[in-house]
């Protein structure tokens, strides 16, 4: 093979440089678009975290409301059970008027006991929920 027979014509350097410039411009444009998308993603993440915290607060409130409802239903059932099993006829009065005062005292004792039980239950459920939230994060 004779190297003199090979005709090599080099490409003009201007074309290659123009291609590099166009490629560099595309890279810059894509980097700018990536930066915009990252900023939007950060905003969406902040919205997500804010909504997660709001949901957690609402769940605590819901659990407290459920506990209050359960305590009220239990107190009502106890009062109704007491009134049904009292054994006295309505309107009967003993010599000191204790029968008339007894349901009021019983109701006050039940409400006080329910409040104490509710506080203990709320603290327990709140600490459990906080533990679950910490484990999820």
XYZ file of C-alpha atoms in Angstrom:
137
model
C 0.000 0.000 0.000
C 1.349 3.333 -1.019
C 0.592 6.194 1.356
C 0.968 8.689 -1.442
C -2.149 7.371 -3.086
C -4.296 8.255 -0.062
C -5.823 11.647 -0.392
C -6.669 13.117 2.950
C -8.472 16.399 3.204
C -8.744 17.684 6.774
C -12.003 19.269 7.864
C -12.075 22.941 8.451
C -11.680 23.745 12.173
C -14.601 26.215 12.219
C -17.253 23.530 11.918
C -16.029 21.565 14.895
C -15.882 24.693 17.092
C -19.431 25.677 16.058
C -20.686 22.245 17.127
C -18.926 22.591 20.486
C -20.456 26.027 21.052
C -23.946 24.724 20.299
C -23.407 21.768 22.623
C -22.164 24.040 25.396
C -25.255 26.253 25.005
C -27.526 23.216 25.291
C -25.687 22.121 28.437
C -26.109 25.560 30.017
C -29.828 25.591 29.159
C -30.321 22.125 30.634
C -28.441 23.081 33.802
C -30.704 26.121 34.217
C -33.786 23.937 33.772
C -32.457 21.457 36.333
C -31.951 24.293 38.832
C -35.554 25.457 38.304
C -36.887 21.929 38.787
C -34.854 21.475 41.968
C -36.264 24.746 43.354
C -39.828 23.615 42.575
C -39.156 20.220 44.156
C -37.889 21.929 47.334
C -41.087 23.988 47.480
C -43.204 20.865 47.068
C -41.228 19.134 49.821
C -41.865 22.055 52.181
C -45.603 21.877 51.382
C -45.568 18.141 52.033
C -43.847 18.542 55.418
C -46.283 21.294 56.447
C -49.266 19.103 55.544
C -47.752 16.129 57.356
C -47.421 18.183 60.554
C -50.994 19.435 60.173
C -52.219 15.863 59.712
C -50.345 14.759 62.820
C -51.983 17.541 64.872
C -55.419 16.637 63.530
C -54.865 12.965 64.363
C -54.040 13.882 67.976
C -57.183 16.023 68.180
C -59.247 13.200 66.691
C -57.904 10.693 69.196
C -58.671 13.082 72.043
C -62.215 13.582 70.760
C -62.698 9.821 70.480
C -61.412 9.317 74.023
C -63.748 12.041 75.318
C -66.696 10.452 73.508
C -65.912 7.022 74.918
C -65.549 8.430 78.436
C -68.861 10.284 78.124
C -70.637 7.155 76.868
C -69.210 5.110 79.730
C -70.277 7.729 82.281
C -73.761 7.825 80.781
C -74.034 4.047 80.882
C -72.924 3.976 84.526
C -75.420 6.663 85.489
C -78.228 4.904 83.643
C -77.269 1.603 85.263
C -77.231 3.200 88.694
C -80.595 4.811 88.187
C -82.120 1.524 86.966
C -80.734 -0.571 89.838
C -81.287 1.907 92.655
C -84.280 -0.012 93.979
C -86.033 3.089 95.221
C -89.102 4.505 93.633
C -88.701 7.882 91.987
C -89.478 10.718 94.344
C -88.982 8.770 97.579
C -87.170 10.736 100.243
C -85.404 9.397 103.271
C -85.374 11.194 106.600
C -82.298 13.280 105.771
C -82.913 13.860 102.048
C -79.860 11.757 101.136
C -81.612 9.863 98.354
C -82.263 13.088 96.475
C -78.613 14.157 96.833
C -77.053 10.761 96.179
C -77.353 10.712 92.342
C -75.843 14.206 92.170
C -72.855 13.166 94.246
C -72.490 9.966 92.270
C -72.579 11.907 89.015
C -69.948 14.337 90.313
C -67.732 11.436 91.412
C -68.141 9.723 88.040
C -67.299 12.884 86.121
C -64.226 13.519 88.294
C -63.112 9.907 87.833
C -63.720 10.088 84.096
C -61.684 13.280 83.825
C -58.776 11.656 85.615
C -59.041 8.511 83.469
C -59.337 10.623 80.329
C -56.207 12.626 81.193
C -54.271 9.421 81.799
C -55.577 7.875 78.580
C -54.857 11.048 76.579
C -51.300 11.225 77.842
C -50.791 7.557 77.016
C -52.261 7.809 73.516
C -50.410 11.072 72.858
C -47.072 9.520 73.805
C -47.855 6.470 71.652
C -48.708 8.690 68.680
C -45.564 10.744 69.180
C -43.547 7.519 69.219
C -45.170 6.381 65.972
C -44.465 9.740 64.330
C -40.810 9.578 65.368
C -40.513 6.026 64.020
C -42.087 7.045 60.672
C -39.668 9.900 60.132
